[in-house]
Amino acid sequence: MNSKFVSVATAAIMTMAAGAANAEPQAEVLHWWTSGGEAKSVAVLQQEFDGRGGTWTDMPVAGGGGDAAMTALRARVLAGNAPTAVQLKGPAIQEWYEEGVLADISSVAKANGWADVLPPSIANHMKCEGTWCAAPVNVHRIDWIWANADVLSKNGIKMPTTWAEFNAAAAKLQAAGVTPLAHGGQAWQDATVFEAVALGIGGADFFQKAFVDLDPATLKSDTMVKVFDQMRTMRGFVDSNFSGRDWNLATAMVMNGEAAFQIMGDWAKGEFLAAGKKPGVDFLCASTPGEGFLYNVDSFAMFSVDGKDKKDGQLLLAELIVGKNFQKVFNLNKGSIPARVDVALDEFDSCAHTSAKDMADSNKGGSLLPSYAHGMALRGAQAGAITDVVTAHFNSDMSSADAVKMLADAVANSL
Ligand code: BGC
């Protein structure tokens, strides 16, 4: 055997041996962050993962709110080929845990002291029978109203603080030829507006009873009739092309002055920021009229997979996700605030400061509530039953009285 061949062969064997001992962490990551602001945010995680020697395989499934991503996930798990890491949140984490397909990431949580840096309300969502089964990235707020600053000032309108003011402002804008409410007619967007209206009109106790406790009397109450009445009024404030429009295209309508307002979680702010818009200058943020704070915590769950490289990838990802630097940079881009309590907010804008303050105040006042529309309050079947009614009402001339009856029936049948 000539010596050249020996040395090449030896080198190859050595490389293989080194590869087996130090397999690079691998992660196939399923998520639905595909808009401008979202893509910029998730890129931060990918960069940190690559920077630590990991190999990231991206599996983005477009579709706001994640319905399409969850369908893709089900198909992958059924086929016995689960992705390594999945954007998953709220009770869906527990639902997948009960299927026996989630990996335990308690070792990372303990080594990095998650219990000391995450508020208990967030940590509880990440635990499955006492083990850590998900890693939180942020706190998004749902009950926001976004506005084009110029359009408001040109029309002599201030950010509305009551629903009556909102309706009056919207009527004035409509008369001036501006679309009052930028909206995309997709079921989850209808549900997003609906839960903000429900909290605003009914208050925190009403929201809790209706969308957390599923109390039948509250679901068909006179207050719920008023909520649907306001939804009917809102329907009159959207343009005729709203059907099927993606949420970020609705945000773009506010950016370019075609529309005045959008009611959407603060991932909309991520979109304004990615387009170079400044809060308080180009766009305005305010909580939707009424008390309370609807939270939506994005998180990642790791699915049971084979192979040291993939398992290492899961542990590395979990560590990075709750890492202090990631929580800052990701959330500066995403429009949300960090899940960790020890990340300084100095570099964050005024909307983020409002969010942090309102979250703390509503936590004290008992009005910090999980979003039903974004999968934090209910399991899939119940949330889906409510959203079906909300969207059927919004897209027809159904009366509010019929809607509340249908709502109570749909929820009862889903239990
Ligand atoms: C997620 C956000 C995402 C939004 C739009 C929400 O359910 O929590 O992270 O930006 O959907 O896709």
Short mmCIF file of C-alpha atoms and ligand atoms in Angstrom, two decimals:
data_model
loop_
_atom_site.label_atom_id
_atom_site.label_comp_id
_atom_site.label_asym_id
_atom_site.label_seq_id
_atom_site.Cartn_x
_atom_site.Cartn_y
_atom_site.Cartn_z
CA MET A 1 0.00 0.00 0.00
CA ASN A 2 1.55 3.35 -0.84
CA SER A 3 2.04 5.80 1.99
CA LYS A 4 -0.05 8.50 0.38
CA PHE A 5 -3.09 6.20 0.34
CA VAL A 6 -2.46 5.21 3.96
CA SER A 7 -2.35 8.79 5.14
CA VAL A 8 -5.54 9.73 3.25
CA ALA A 9 -7.30 6.64 4.60
CA THR A 10 -6.08 7.35 8.13
CA ALA A 11 -7.24 10.94 7.89
CA ALA A 12 -10.65 9.79 6.70
CA ILE A 13 -10.98 7.33 9.57
CA MET A 14 -9.88 9.97 12.05
CA THR A 15 -12.43 12.43 10.70
CA MET A 16 -15.15 9.79 10.97
CA ALA A 17 -14.14 8.96 14.53
CA ALA A 18 -14.07 12.62 15.49
CA GLY A 19 -17.46 13.04 13.83
CA ALA A 20 -18.98 10.24 15.88
CA ALA A 21 -17.56 11.57 19.13
CA ASN A 22 -18.45 15.24 18.52
CA ALA A 23 -21.48 15.01 16.28
CA GLU A 24 -22.62 18.52 15.49
CA PRO A 25 -25.89 19.53 17.10
CA GLN A 26 -28.68 19.33 14.53
CA ALA A 27 -32.12 20.89 14.61
CA GLU A 28 -34.98 20.86 12.19
CA VAL A 29 -37.13 23.74 13.38
CA LEU A 30 -40.82 23.99 12.49
CA HIS A 31 -42.25 27.49 12.90
CA TRP A 32 -44.64 29.92 11.23
CA TRP A 33 -42.51 33.07 11.37
CA THR A 34 -42.44 34.04 7.71
CA SER A 35 -43.39 37.76 7.57
CA GLY A 36 -40.63 40.41 7.37
CA GLY A 37 -40.50 41.11 11.13
CA GLU A 38 -40.94 37.45 12.07
CA ALA A 39 -38.21 36.18 9.72
CA LYS A 40 -35.79 38.78 11.08
CA SER A 41 -36.56 37.59 14.60
CA VAL A 42 -36.16 33.84 14.06
CA ALA A 43 -32.91 34.49 12.15
CA VAL A 44 -31.42 35.58 15.50
CA LEU A 45 -31.94 32.07 16.88
CA GLN A 46 -30.56 30.43 13.80
CA GLN A 47 -27.43 32.64 13.96
CA GLU A 48 -26.84 31.85 17.64
CA PHE A 49 -27.35 28.13 16.95
CA ASP A 50 -24.95 28.20 13.98
CA GLY A 51 -22.48 30.21 16.09
CA ARG A 52 -22.37 27.37 18.61
CA GLY A 53 -21.60 24.81 15.91
CA GLY A 54 -25.15 23.69 15.22
CA THR A 55 -26.71 22.87 11.87
CA TRP A 56 -30.17 24.37 11.47
CA THR A 57 -32.68 22.99 9.01
CA ASP A 58 -35.46 25.49 8.57
CA MET A 59 -39.05 24.30 8.24
CA PRO A 60 -41.18 27.42 7.93
CA VAL A 61 -44.90 26.87 7.34
CA ALA A 62 -46.51 30.16 6.27
CA GLY A 63 -49.84 31.14 7.79
CA GLY A 64 -50.41 33.66 10.58
CA GLY A 65 -51.54 32.27 13.92
CA GLY A 66 -49.97 28.90 13.07
CA ASP A 67 -52.98 26.84 11.93
CA ALA A 68 -51.14 25.57 8.85
CA ALA A 69 -48.00 24.86 10.91
CA MET A 70 -50.01 22.76 13.35
CA THR A 71 -51.53 20.76 10.48
CA ALA A 72 -48.02 20.12 9.12
CA LEU A 73 -46.86 19.07 12.57
CA ARG A 74 -49.68 16.53 12.95
CA ALA A 75 -48.80 14.99 9.58
CA ARG A 76 -45.12 14.71 10.50
CA VAL A 77 -45.78 13.13 13.90
CA LEU A 78 -48.31 10.67 12.42
CA ALA A 79 -45.72 9.68 9.84
CA GLY A 80 -43.30 8.92 12.71
CA ASN A 81 -40.97 11.68 11.62
CA ALA A 82 -41.37 14.53 14.09
CA PRO A 83 -39.27 17.69 13.65
CA THR A 84 -36.68 18.24 16.40
CA ALA A 85 -38.06 21.56 17.63
CA VAL A 86 -41.50 23.04 17.12
CA GLN A 87 -43.06 26.43 17.78
CA LEU A 88 -45.85 25.35 20.11
CA LYS A 89 -47.68 27.06 22.93
CA GLY A 90 -50.27 26.99 25.66
CA PRO A 91 -52.39 23.89 26.28
CA ALA A 92 -51.25 22.41 22.95
CA ILE A 93 -47.95 21.66 24.71
CA GLN A 94 -49.82 19.51 27.22
CA GLU A 95 -51.90 17.91 24.47
CA TRP A 96 -48.73 16.75 22.69
CA TYR A 97 -47.16 15.70 25.99
CA GLU A 98 -50.16 13.44 26.62
CA GLU A 99 -49.45 11.79 23.26
CA GLY A 100 -46.07 10.80 24.70
CA VAL A 101 -44.05 12.50 21.96
CA LEU A 102 -42.28 15.35 23.78
CA ALA A 103 -38.68 15.32 25.02
CA ASP A 104 -37.84 16.30 28.60
CA ILE A 105 -35.65 19.43 28.72
CA SER A 106 -35.51 19.66 32.52
CA SER A 107 -31.72 19.23 32.57
CA VAL A 108 -31.25 22.49 30.62
CA ALA A 109 -33.90 24.28 32.68
CA LYS A 110 -32.20 23.28 35.93
CA ALA A 111 -28.66 23.99 34.74
CA ASN A 112 -29.71 27.47 33.62
CA GLY A 113 -31.95 28.35 36.57
CA TRP A 114 -35.14 28.92 34.55
CA ALA A 115 -37.26 28.76 37.69
CA ASP A 116 -35.47 31.88 38.97
CA VAL A 117 -35.77 33.99 35.84
CA LEU A 118 -39.25 33.14 34.52
CA PRO A 119 -42.45 34.38 36.17
CA PRO A 120 -44.46 31.43 37.58
CA SER A 121 -47.42 32.23 35.27
CA ILE A 122 -45.15 31.66 32.24
CA ALA A 123 -43.18 28.77 33.74
CA ASN A 124 -46.41 26.86 34.39
CA HIS A 125 -47.20 26.76 30.68
CA MET A 126 -43.77 25.18 30.08
CA LYS A 127 -44.21 22.30 32.49
CA CYS A 128 -45.74 18.88 31.97
CA GLU A 129 -46.36 16.91 35.15
CA GLY A 130 -43.49 18.69 36.87
CA THR A 131 -40.94 18.31 34.05
CA TRP A 132 -39.94 21.13 31.72
CA CYS A 133 -41.34 20.39 28.27
CA ALA A 134 -41.07 23.76 26.49
CA ALA A 135 -38.90 26.88 26.39
CA PRO A 136 -40.54 30.35 26.22
CA VAL A 137 -39.24 33.09 23.93
CA ASN A 138 -41.45 36.06 24.73
CA VAL A 139 -44.67 37.66 25.88
CA HIS A 140 -46.86 39.00 23.08
CA ARG A 141 -49.83 41.17 23.95
CA ILE A 142 -52.97 40.75 21.88
CA ASP A 143 -55.22 43.66 22.89
CA TRP A 144 -53.45 46.38 20.91
CA ILE A 145 -54.67 48.94 18.48
CA TRP A 146 -52.14 50.25 15.93
CA ALA A 147 -52.64 53.46 13.98
CA ASN A 148 -51.08 55.54 11.24
CA ALA A 149 -50.03 58.75 13.06
CA ASP A 150 -50.38 61.01 10.00
CA VAL A 151 -53.81 59.73 9.03
CA LEU A 152 -55.11 60.35 12.54
CA SER A 153 -53.67 63.84 12.82
CA LYS A 154 -54.85 64.88 9.33
CA ASN A 155 -58.36 63.81 10.27
CA GLY A 156 -58.27 65.37 13.75
CA ILE A 157 -58.55 62.02 15.51
CA LYS A 158 -56.97 60.86 18.78
CA MET A 159 -56.33 57.23 19.72
CA PRO A 160 -59.73 56.00 20.93
CA THR A 161 -60.06 55.08 24.60
CA THR A 162 -63.64 53.72 24.46
CA TRP A 163 -65.42 51.62 21.84
CA ALA A 164 -67.85 54.52 21.29
CA GLU A 165 -64.85 56.75 20.47
CA PHE A 166 -63.48 54.06 18.17
CA ASN A 167 -66.79 53.84 16.30
CA ALA A 168 -67.05 57.63 16.00
CA ALA A 169 -63.45 57.91 14.74
CA ALA A 170 -64.00 55.08 12.26
CA ALA A 171 -67.18 56.69 10.89
CA LYS A 172 -65.33 59.99 10.42
CA LEU A 173 -62.43 58.30 8.63
CA GLN A 174 -64.79 56.36 6.40
CA ALA A 175 -66.52 59.61 5.39
CA ALA A 176 -63.06 61.00 4.53
CA GLY A 177 -62.36 58.02 2.23
CA VAL A 178 -59.94 56.17 4.53
CA THR A 179 -60.47 52.49 5.39
CA PRO A 180 -60.97 52.69 9.18
CA LEU A 181 -59.90 49.14 10.05
CA ALA A 182 -57.23 47.13 8.23
CA HIS A 183 -58.24 43.51 8.61
CA GLY A 184 -57.60 40.19 6.98
CA GLY A 185 -60.60 37.90 6.82
CA GLN A 186 -58.98 34.75 8.18
CA ALA A 187 -60.63 32.96 11.07
CA TRP A 188 -57.77 33.58 13.51
CA GLN A 189 -57.74 37.30 12.70
CA ASP A 190 -61.50 37.53 13.30
CA ALA A 191 -60.90 35.76 16.62
CA THR A 192 -58.09 38.18 17.50
CA VAL A 193 -60.36 41.21 17.07
CA PHE A 194 -63.22 39.41 18.82
CA GLU A 195 -61.30 38.63 21.99
CA ALA A 196 -60.02 42.21 22.27
CA VAL A 197 -63.59 43.48 21.87
CA ALA A 198 -64.87 40.91 24.40
CA LEU A 199 -62.30 41.94 27.02
CA GLY A 200 -63.01 45.61 26.35
CA ILE A 201 -66.79 45.37 26.56
CA GLY A 202 -67.14 42.63 29.15
CA GLY A 203 -64.10 43.17 31.38
CA ALA A 204 -61.71 40.67 32.93
CA ASP A 205 -64.22 38.58 34.93
CA PHE A 206 -66.46 38.20 31.92
CA PHE A 207 -63.48 37.15 29.77
CA GLN A 208 -62.32 34.64 32.36
CA LYS A 209 -65.78 33.09 32.69
CA ALA A 210 -66.43 32.97 28.96
CA PHE A 211 -63.09 31.94 27.45
CA VAL A 212 -61.25 30.20 30.26
CA ASP A 213 -64.04 28.64 32.34
CA LEU A 214 -66.44 28.20 29.37
CA ASP A 215 -69.38 29.12 31.60
CA PRO A 216 -72.55 28.50 29.54
CA ALA A 217 -74.51 31.41 31.07
CA THR A 218 -71.70 33.85 30.23
CA LEU A 219 -71.38 32.51 26.70
CA LYS A 220 -75.03 33.38 25.99
CA SER A 221 -75.24 36.47 28.20
CA ASP A 222 -76.50 39.91 27.19
CA THR A 223 -72.89 41.10 27.44
CA MET A 224 -71.89 38.53 24.79
CA VAL A 225 -74.74 39.87 22.61
CA LYS A 226 -73.16 43.34 22.93
CA VAL A 227 -69.77 41.88 21.93
CA PHE A 228 -71.24 40.46 18.72
CA ASP A 229 -73.06 43.78 18.12
CA GLN A 230 -69.69 45.55 18.19
CA MET A 231 -68.24 42.90 15.85
CA ARG A 232 -71.07 43.67 13.40
CA THR A 233 -70.19 47.38 13.65
CA MET A 234 -66.50 46.56 13.02
CA ARG A 235 -67.48 44.55 9.94
CA GLY A 236 -68.77 47.81 8.47
CA PHE A 237 -65.33 49.42 8.94
CA VAL A 238 -63.24 46.97 6.87
CA ASP A 239 -62.69 47.33 3.12
CA SER A 240 -64.40 45.07 0.60
CA ASN A 241 -61.21 43.11 -0.22
CA PHE A 242 -60.52 41.93 3.31
CA SER A 243 -61.33 38.28 2.76
CA GLY A 244 -58.29 35.97 3.10
CA ARG A 245 -55.78 38.83 3.42
CA ASP A 246 -52.68 38.01 5.49
CA TRP A 247 -52.24 40.01 8.70
CA ASN A 248 -48.98 41.61 7.56
CA LEU A 249 -50.65 42.95 4.42
CA ALA A 250 -53.25 44.54 6.69
CA THR A 251 -50.38 46.08 8.70
CA ALA A 252 -48.94 47.39 5.42
CA MET A 253 -52.26 49.16 4.73
CA VAL A 254 -51.82 51.08 8.00
CA MET A 255 -48.17 51.82 7.16
CA ASN A 256 -48.98 53.29 3.78
CA GLY A 257 -51.97 55.28 5.00
CA GLU A 258 -54.60 53.32 3.11
CA ALA A 259 -56.12 52.36 6.46
CA ALA A 260 -56.09 54.05 9.86
CA PHE A 261 -56.19 51.27 12.46
CA GLN A 262 -55.39 47.60 12.94
CA ILE A 263 -56.30 45.49 15.96
CA MET A 264 -53.57 42.87 16.21
CA GLY A 265 -51.00 41.40 18.60
CA ASP A 266 -47.65 43.17 18.83
CA TRP A 267 -46.01 41.07 16.13
CA ALA A 268 -47.56 43.91 14.05
CA LYS A 269 -45.02 46.21 15.70
CA GLY A 270 -42.26 43.87 14.48
CA GLU A 271 -43.57 44.55 10.98
CA PHE A 272 -43.60 48.35 11.41
CA LEU A 273 -40.06 48.23 12.83
CA ALA A 274 -38.74 45.97 10.07
CA ALA A 275 -40.03 48.57 7.58
CA GLY A 276 -38.08 51.30 9.41
CA LYS A 277 -41.16 52.95 10.97
CA LYS A 278 -40.85 54.70 14.33
CA PRO A 279 -43.34 54.31 17.19
CA GLY A 280 -44.88 57.62 18.26
CA VAL A 281 -43.77 59.19 14.95
CA ASP A 282 -45.01 57.05 12.07
CA PHE A 283 -47.29 54.73 13.98
CA LEU A 284 -49.06 54.78 17.32
CA CYS A 285 -49.81 51.96 19.73
CA ALA A 286 -52.39 51.81 22.49
CA SER A 287 -54.22 49.07 24.31
CA THR A 288 -57.69 48.44 22.93
CA PRO A 289 -60.40 50.18 24.99
CA GLY A 290 -61.09 48.61 28.38
CA GLU A 291 -59.14 46.93 31.18
CA GLY A 292 -56.79 43.96 31.23
CA PHE A 293 -53.98 42.36 29.24
CA LEU A 294 -54.30 39.35 26.95
CA TYR A 295 -51.01 37.47 26.85
CA ASN A 296 -49.64 35.06 24.30
CA VAL A 297 -46.32 33.37 25.08
CA ASP A 298 -44.48 31.85 22.12
CA SER A 299 -42.45 28.81 23.02
CA PHE A 300 -40.67 25.83 21.53
CA ALA A 301 -41.24 22.20 22.45
CA MET A 302 -38.76 19.48 21.56
CA PHE A 303 -40.11 16.25 20.09
CA SER A 304 -38.69 12.81 20.90
CA VAL A 305 -36.09 12.03 18.25
CA ASP A 306 -33.28 9.51 17.82
CA GLY A 307 -29.63 10.39 17.43
CA LYS A 308 -27.12 12.17 19.65
CA ASP A 309 -26.73 15.03 17.14
CA LYS A 310 -30.46 15.79 17.28
CA LYS A 311 -30.74 15.41 21.05
CA ASP A 312 -27.74 17.73 21.48
CA GLY A 313 -29.41 20.15 19.08
CA GLN A 314 -32.53 20.21 21.25
CA LEU A 315 -30.62 20.93 24.43
CA LEU A 316 -28.56 23.65 22.76
CA LEU A 317 -31.66 25.28 21.28
CA ALA A 318 -33.45 25.23 24.63
CA GLU A 319 -30.44 26.83 26.31
CA LEU A 320 -30.17 29.57 23.68
CA ILE A 321 -33.92 30.33 23.65
CA VAL A 322 -34.02 31.26 27.31
CA GLY A 323 -30.57 32.89 27.12
CA LYS A 324 -30.45 36.55 28.11
CA ASN A 325 -28.99 37.87 24.86
CA PHE A 326 -31.41 35.99 22.64
CA GLN A 327 -34.39 37.14 24.72
CA LYS A 328 -33.30 40.75 24.20
CA VAL A 329 -32.39 40.74 20.52
CA PHE A 330 -35.24 38.46 19.41
CA ASN A 331 -37.87 40.54 21.21
CA LEU A 332 -36.48 43.86 19.94
CA ASN A 333 -37.27 42.52 16.46
CA LYS A 334 -40.42 40.56 17.22
CA GLY A 335 -42.46 43.34 18.87
CA SER A 336 -42.92 41.35 22.07
CA ILE A 337 -41.20 41.64 25.46
CA PRO A 338 -38.82 39.08 26.99
CA ALA A 339 -40.23 36.19 29.00
CA ARG A 340 -37.25 36.47 31.38
CA VAL A 341 -37.71 39.00 34.15
CA ASP A 342 -34.04 40.04 34.27
CA VAL A 343 -33.63 41.47 30.76
CA ALA A 344 -33.23 45.28 30.89
CA LEU A 345 -35.74 47.11 28.69
CA ASP A 346 -33.57 50.22 28.09
CA GLU A 347 -33.21 49.49 24.39
CA PHE A 348 -36.92 48.76 23.95
CA ASP A 349 -39.42 51.32 22.62
CA SER A 350 -42.35 53.02 24.31
CA CYS A 351 -44.88 50.35 23.19
CA ALA A 352 -42.79 47.65 24.87
CA HIS A 353 -42.58 49.75 28.03
CA THR A 354 -46.38 50.15 28.02
CA SER A 355 -46.70 46.41 27.57
CA ALA A 356 -44.37 45.59 30.50
CA LYS A 357 -46.08 48.09 32.80
CA ASP A 358 -49.61 47.03 31.86
CA MET A 359 -48.67 43.39 32.29
CA ALA A 360 -47.36 44.01 35.81
CA ASP A 361 -50.39 46.14 36.73
CA SER A 362 -52.92 43.65 35.38
CA ASN A 363 -51.10 40.82 37.12
CA LYS A 364 -51.63 42.68 40.41
CA GLY A 365 -55.21 43.62 39.56
CA GLY A 366 -56.24 40.11 38.47
CA SER A 367 -56.84 41.06 34.84
CA LEU A 368 -53.82 39.35 33.23
CA LEU A 369 -55.53 36.79 31.00
CA PRO A 370 -54.49 34.14 28.49
CA SER A 371 -55.44 34.75 24.87
CA TYR A 372 -58.01 32.25 23.65
CA ALA A 373 -57.50 33.24 19.99
CA HIS A 374 -53.77 32.45 20.20
CA GLY A 375 -54.02 29.12 21.92
CA MET A 376 -53.16 30.12 25.49
CA ALA A 377 -56.49 29.64 27.26
CA LEU A 378 -58.15 26.55 25.81
CA ARG A 379 -57.44 23.26 24.14
CA GLY A 380 -57.76 23.09 20.38
CA ALA A 381 -61.30 21.69 20.17
CA GLN A 382 -62.85 24.37 22.38
CA ALA A 383 -60.90 27.26 20.89
CA GLY A 384 -61.79 26.01 17.40
CA ALA A 385 -65.50 25.78 18.28
CA ILE A 386 -65.54 29.42 19.41
CA THR A 387 -63.57 30.68 16.41
CA ASP A 388 -65.90 28.89 13.98
CA VAL A 389 -68.86 30.83 15.39
CA VAL A 390 -67.00 34.14 15.50
CA THR A 391 -65.97 33.84 11.87
CA ALA A 392 -69.37 32.57 10.72
CA HIS A 393 -70.99 35.61 12.36
CA PHE A 394 -68.43 38.09 10.97
CA ASN A 395 -68.84 36.78 7.45
CA SER A 396 -72.64 36.68 7.28
CA ASP A 397 -75.62 38.70 8.44
CA MET A 398 -76.21 36.41 11.44
CA SER A 399 -77.85 38.26 14.35
CA SER A 400 -76.03 38.62 17.66
CA ALA A 401 -78.83 36.67 19.38
CA ASP A 402 -78.30 33.73 17.02
CA ALA A 403 -74.53 33.99 17.41
CA VAL A 404 -74.58 33.65 21.22
CA LYS A 405 -76.91 30.67 21.01
CA MET A 406 -74.67 29.03 18.44
CA LEU A 407 -71.62 29.87 20.58
CA ALA A 408 -73.01 28.19 23.72
CA ASP A 409 -74.09 25.13 21.68
CA ALA A 410 -70.76 24.83 19.85
CA VAL A 411 -68.78 24.97 23.08
CA ALA A 412 -71.06 22.44 24.78
CA ASN A 413 -70.67 20.05 21.85
CA SER A 414 -66.88 20.40 21.88
CA LEU A 415 -66.48 19.29 25.50
C1 BGC B 1 -47.78 34.02 17.30
C2 BGC B 1 -46.84 35.10 16.85
C3 BGC B 1 -46.96 35.30 15.37
C4 BGC B 1 -48.42 35.54 15.00
C5 BGC B 1 -48.66 35.77 13.53
C6 BGC B 1 -49.18 34.30 16.83
O1 BGC B 1 -50.04 33.25 17.18
O2 BGC B 1 -47.80 33.91 18.70
O3 BGC B 1 -45.52 34.81 17.19
O4 BGC B 1 -46.15 36.35 14.96
O5 BGC B 1 -49.20 34.44 15.42
O6 BGC B 1 -48.25 34.70 12.78
#
